[in-house]
Amino acid sequence: MIVQTTQKSKEQLRKELLQPDVITGSEMLLRSLLLEDVDCVFGYPGGAVLYIYDAMHGNPDFKHLLTRHEQGAIHAADGYARSTGKVGVCIATSGPGATNLVTGIATAYMDSVPLVVITGNVATSVIGTDAFQEADITGITMPITKHSYLVRDVKDLPRIIKEAFHIASTGRKGPVLIDIPKDVSNEKSPFYYPESVDIRGYHPTVQPNKLQVDRMLEAIAESERPVILAGGGVVYSNASKELLEFVNKARIPVTTTLLGLGGFPSAHELWMGMPGMHGEYTANNALQNCDLLIAIGARFDDRVTMKVNGFAPHAKKIVHIDVDPAEIGKIVEASIPCVGDVKAVLEMALTKVKPAKSEAWIKQVQENKMNRPLRYKDSDTELKPQYVIEMIHETTKGEAIVSTDVGQHQMWTAQYYKFNHPRSFLTSGGLGTMGFGFPSAIGAQVAHPDRLVVSVNGDGGMQMCSQELAICAINKIPVKIVVINNQVLGMVRQWQEIIYDNRYSHIDLAGSPDFVKLAEAYGVKGLRATNKEEARQAWAEAMDTPGPVLVEFVVRKGENVYPMVTQGSTIDEMIMGDSE
């Protein structure tokens, strides 16, 4: 595990790193990353980055975690970034190494996660000649990065790294790529690391327009049925405390999107749950009947709005707060646009916010929450996945960092695990990347060695990243790995049942490996449960075991996620399933 450097040694290290020595590009890279307070890099070596890896040899200050696949490296860096708010860093070689990062870059870009992605390239003299393991990674990733650099002069490398961290972590956060040709990584030059950054044309708007904030506050004071739609921007701007205070003062019910979960405490009387395709009845009903909608750091994803022209039809005014001006009005027209950092907007609003006329509305919302909670048909003979998630929540008291892969288990976790804190739920929202869950948990555990990290996976997604079990065993990374095994591509099966009239096509995962034996083959303890009693015993054993443990929960194949809104429907047209 990572050993934290003391403050005194950090100061001494910084002084040593800033010495104007004549060093190689590789040594510049390592120094620059340390100066950016990077305490772990996730990567996989290859020919074009061998000078960089050679510079790591014998460097006691630089921490690197060798994953078993480049995609595992970038998802781990992503999990590190989401759980800390710091910039995650990964390294891969040129060609296939770089292209194996593409899905992870797109994942981070869609969810606004700050990453600095470092790739090697062939020597500058052969760029464009189809040299061995050459790929135009800057061109390939242009649509899915905030910015990218191809370093042609070693003197530019420190400045580029400084700029990359600044771009990744400011405004709407996101991934920045630095492509370093092999010869540049070996060239020498005096090292100088800039103290500040000034990039022409890049000055994100952080402070909001006061007049727009005042307009929002006037709308709140006049509103009788207000709703706040809180998204991932609340978490990313570290504005959870301000949102809680704002809600308490304004008296407005809150629904949190998938990426917003944890940004507002789930135990609060005004929290309505998650909205959208698999959202709670109370949240969807409130959105459809509100007279004022305030979207805070949410981008009106199609899984939230569903049929856009039927979304929030009674909202006389829609406020949209976002640091990215391109998002405002892109999908849902905002009558009160407010560009700025969520934390800054809420801080300004808190100085004079007055409560809405919402007490009757709150009473109605709370009655809906009590009368129409999430429900499922429990069983004494079959293990239900919802029960597993409820059990994990109960035993961890909502205090764990939980990552998920993508599919039914992701939605069940979002529904039945109640999050107390921001940055405690890690999931691929916008891109829906299978294979994300387990590696992202590794990154989070490296960042938080003293916290419980639980990775919830399906049997499909687990097979896209199972090789990373090796690094948990070798490095004693104590992630608790959950596999919800229904022997099928569950969400695809559900859609084929409900939308495609039971025409099941290529979803059978019955030939999957024995996950317990697979874990043991990598040196990780494996456990299995097929009923409630076994589930409780296996999970208790996992929690009591130091180090990584994989627990396979064998659940009913035909279980569906409800509520569900089918495409083309409005969010109040919910299929309630077992509880209908």
CSV table of N, CA, C and O in Angstrom, one decimal, residues 447-493:
chain,number,residue,atom,x,y,z
A,447,ALA,N,-5.9,5.1,-2.8
A,447,ALA,CA,-6.0,6.5,-2.3
A,447,ALA,C,-6.5,6.5,-0.8
A,447,ALA,O,-6.1,7.5,-0.1
A,448,HIS,N,-7.3,5.5,-0.4
A,448,HIS,CA,-7.8,5.5,0.9
A,448,HIS,C,-7.5,4.2,1.6
A,448,HIS,O,-8.4,3.3,1.8
A,449,PRO,N,-6.3,4.0,2.0
A,449,PRO,CA,-5.9,2.6,2.5
A,449,PRO,C,-6.6,2.2,3.8
A,449,PRO,O,-6.7,1.1,4.1
A,450,ASP,N,-7.1,3.2,4.5
A,450,ASP,CA,-7.8,2.9,5.8
A,450,ASP,C,-9.3,2.8,5.7
A,450,ASP,O,-9.9,2.6,6.8
A,451,ARG,N,-9.9,3.0,4.5
A,451,ARG,CA,-11.3,2.9,4.4
A,451,ARG,C,-11.7,1.6,3.8
A,451,ARG,O,-11.0,1.0,3.0
A,452,LEU,N,-13.0,1.2,4.1
A,452,LEU,CA,-13.5,0.0,3.4
A,452,LEU,C,-14.0,0.4,2.0
A,452,LEU,O,-14.7,1.3,1.8
A,453,VAL,N,-13.5,-0.4,1.0
A,453,VAL,CA,-13.9,-0.2,-0.4
A,453,VAL,C,-14.5,-1.5,-0.8
A,453,VAL,O,-13.9,-2.6,-0.7
A,454,VAL,N,-15.7,-1.4,-1.3
A,454,VAL,CA,-16.5,-2.5,-1.8
A,454,VAL,C,-16.7,-2.4,-3.3
A,454,VAL,O,-17.2,-1.3,-3.8
A,455,SER,N,-16.4,-3.4,-4.1
A,455,SER,CA,-16.6,-3.3,-5.5
A,455,SER,C,-17.7,-4.3,-5.9
A,455,SER,O,-17.6,-5.5,-5.7
A,456,VAL,N,-18.8,-3.8,-6.4
A,456,VAL,CA,-20.0,-4.6,-6.8
A,456,VAL,C,-20.0,-4.8,-8.3
A,456,VAL,O,-20.0,-3.8,-9.1
A,457,ASN,N,-20.0,-6.0,-8.7
A,457,ASN,CA,-19.8,-6.4,-10.2
A,457,ASN,C,-20.9,-7.4,-10.6
A,457,ASN,O,-21.4,-8.2,-9.8
A,458,GLY,N,-21.2,-7.4,-11.9
A,458,GLY,CA,-21.9,-8.5,-12.4
A,458,GLY,C,-21.0,-9.6,-12.9
A,458,GLY,O,-19.8,-9.3,-13.0
A,459,ASP,N,-21.5,-10.7,-13.3
A,459,ASP,CA,-20.7,-11.8,-13.8
A,459,ASP,C,-20.2,-11.5,-15.2
A,459,ASP,O,-19.1,-12.1,-15.6
A,460,GLY,N,-20.8,-10.6,-15.9
A,460,GLY,CA,-20.3,-10.2,-17.2
A,460,GLY,C,-19.2,-9.2,-17.1
A,460,GLY,O,-18.1,-9.5,-17.6
A,461,GLY,N,-19.4,-8.1,-16.4
A,461,GLY,CA,-18.3,-7.1,-16.2
A,461,GLY,C,-17.1,-7.6,-15.5
A,461,GLY,O,-16.0,-7.2,-15.8
A,462,MET,N,-17.3,-8.5,-14.6
A,462,MET,CA,-16.1,-9.1,-13.8
A,462,MET,C,-15.2,-9.8,-14.7
A,462,MET,O,-13.9,-9.8,-14.5
A,463,GLN,N,-15.7,-10.4,-15.8
A,463,GLN,CA,-14.8,-11.1,-16.7
A,463,GLN,C,-14.0,-10.2,-17.7
A,463,GLN,O,-13.2,-10.6,-18.4
A,464,MET,N,-14.4,-8.9,-17.6
A,464,MET,CA,-13.7,-7.9,-18.5
A,464,MET,C,-12.5,-7.3,-17.7
A,464,MET,O,-11.7,-6.5,-18.3
A,465,CYS,N,-12.3,-7.6,-16.4
A,465,CYS,CA,-11.3,-7.0,-15.6
A,465,CYS,C,-10.7,-8.0,-14.6
A,465,CYS,O,-10.0,-7.5,-13.7
A,466,SER,N,-11.0,-9.2,-14.6
A,466,SER,CA,-10.7,-10.2,-13.6
A,466,SER,C,-9.2,-10.3,-13.4
A,466,SER,O,-8.7,-10.7,-12.3
A,467,GLN,N,-8.4,-10.0,-14.4
A,467,GLN,CA,-6.9,-10.1,-14.3
A,467,GLN,C,-6.4,-9.2,-13.2
A,467,GLN,O,-5.3,-9.5,-12.7
A,468,GLU,N,-7.1,-8.2,-12.9
A,468,GLU,CA,-6.6,-7.2,-11.9
A,468,GLU,C,-6.7,-7.8,-10.5
A,468,GLU,O,-6.1,-7.2,-9.5
A,469,LEU,N,-7.3,-9.0,-10.3
A,469,LEU,CA,-7.2,-9.7,-9.0
A,469,LEU,C,-5.7,-9.9,-8.6
A,469,LEU,O,-5.4,-10.0,-7.4
A,470,ALA,N,-4.9,-10.1,-9.6
A,470,ALA,CA,-3.4,-10.3,-9.3
A,470,ALA,C,-2.8,-9.2,-8.5
A,470,ALA,O,-2.1,-9.4,-7.6
A,471,ILE,N,-3.1,-7.9,-8.9
A,471,ILE,CA,-2.5,-6.8,-8.2
A,471,ILE,C,-3.0,-6.7,-6.8
A,471,ILE,O,-2.3,-6.2,-5.9
A,472,CYS,N,-4.3,-7.1,-6.6
A,472,CYS,CA,-4.8,-7.0,-5.2
A,472,CYS,C,-4.1,-8.0,-4.3
A,472,CYS,O,-3.8,-7.7,-3.2
A,473,ALA,N,-3.8,-9.2,-4.9
A,473,ALA,CA,-3.2,-10.2,-4.1
A,473,ALA,C,-1.7,-9.9,-3.8
A,473,ALA,O,-1.2,-9.9,-2.7
A,474,ILE,N,-1.0,-9.4,-4.9
A,474,ILE,CA,0.4,-9.1,-4.8
A,474,ILE,C,0.7,-7.9,-3.8
A,474,ILE,O,1.6,-7.9,-3.0
A,475,ASN,N,-0.2,-6.9,-4.0
A,475,ASN,CA,0.0,-5.6,-3.2
A,475,ASN,C,-0.8,-5.6,-1.9
A,475,ASN,O,-0.9,-4.5,-1.3
A,476,LYS,N,-1.6,-6.7,-1.7
A,476,LYS,CA,-2.4,-6.7,-0.4
A,476,LYS,C,-3.4,-5.6,-0.4
A,476,LYS,O,-3.5,-4.9,0.6
A,477,ILE,N,-4.0,-5.3,-1.5
A,477,ILE,CA,-5.0,-4.2,-1.6
A,477,ILE,C,-6.4,-4.8,-1.2
A,477,ILE,O,-6.9,-5.7,-1.8
A,478,PRO,N,-6.9,-4.4,0.0
A,478,PRO,CA,-8.0,-5.1,0.6
A,478,PRO,C,-9.4,-4.8,0.1
A,478,PRO,O,-10.4,-4.7,0.9
A,479,VAL,N,-9.6,-4.7,-1.2
A,479,VAL,CA,-10.9,-4.5,-1.7
A,479,VAL,C,-11.8,-5.7,-1.5
A,479,VAL,O,-11.3,-6.8,-1.7
A,480,LYS,N,-13.0,-5.5,-1.1
A,480,LYS,CA,-14.0,-6.6,-1.0
A,480,LYS,C,-14.8,-6.6,-2.3
A,480,LYS,O,-15.5,-5.7,-2.6
A,481,ILE,N,-14.6,-7.7,-3.0
A,481,ILE,CA,-15.1,-7.8,-4.4
A,481,ILE,C,-16.4,-8.6,-4.4
A,481,ILE,O,-16.4,-9.8,-3.9
A,482,VAL,N,-17.5,-8.0,-4.8
A,482,VAL,CA,-18.8,-8.7,-4.8
A,482,VAL,C,-19.1,-9.0,-6.3
A,482,VAL,O,-19.0,-8.2,-7.2
A,483,VAL,N,-19.5,-10.3,-6.6
A,483,VAL,CA,-20.0,-10.7,-7.9
A,483,VAL,C,-21.4,-11.1,-7.8
A,483,VAL,O,-21.7,-12.1,-7.1
A,484,ILE,N,-22.3,-10.3,-8.3
A,484,ILE,CA,-23.7,-10.7,-8.4
A,484,ILE,C,-23.9,-11.6,-9.6
A,484,ILE,O,-23.9,-11.1,-10.8
A,485,ASN,N,-24.0,-12.9,-9.4
A,485,ASN,CA,-24.0,-13.8,-10.5
A,485,ASN,C,-25.4,-14.4,-10.8
A,485,ASN,O,-25.9,-15.2,-10.1
A,486,ASN,N,-25.9,-13.8,-12.0
A,486,ASN,CA,-27.2,-14.4,-12.4
A,486,ASN,C,-27.1,-15.2,-13.7
A,486,ASN,O,-28.1,-15.5,-14.4
A,487,GLN,N,-25.8,-15.4,-14.1
A,487,GLN,CA,-25.5,-16.3,-15.3
A,487,GLN,C,-26.0,-15.7,-16.6
A,487,GLN,O,-26.3,-16.5,-17.5
A,488,VAL,N,-26.2,-14.4,-16.6
A,488,VAL,CA,-26.8,-13.8,-17.8
A,488,VAL,C,-26.4,-12.3,-17.9
A,488,VAL,O,-26.0,-11.7,-16.9
A,489,LEU,N,-26.4,-11.8,-19.1
A,489,LEU,CA,-26.2,-10.3,-19.2
A,489,LEU,C,-27.6,-9.7,-18.8
A,489,LEU,O,-28.5,-9.5,-19.6
A,490,GLY,N,-27.7,-9.4,-17.5
A,490,GLY,CA,-28.9,-9.1,-16.9
A,490,GLY,C,-29.7,-8.0,-17.5
A,490,GLY,O,-30.9,-8.1,-17.7
A,491,MET,N,-29.1,-6.8,-17.7
A,491,MET,CA,-29.9,-5.6,-18.2
A,491,MET,C,-30.3,-5.8,-19.6
A,491,MET,O,-31.4,-5.4,-20.0
A,492,VAL,N,-29.4,-6.5,-20.4
A,492,VAL,CA,-29.8,-6.8,-21.8
A,492,VAL,C,-31.0,-7.8,-21.8
A,492,VAL,O,-31.9,-7.6,-22.5
A,493,ARG,N,-30.9,-8.8,-20.9
A,493,ARG,CA,-32.0,-9.7,-20.8
A,493,ARG,C,-33.3,-9.0,-20.4
A,493,ARG,O,-34.4,-9.3,-21.0
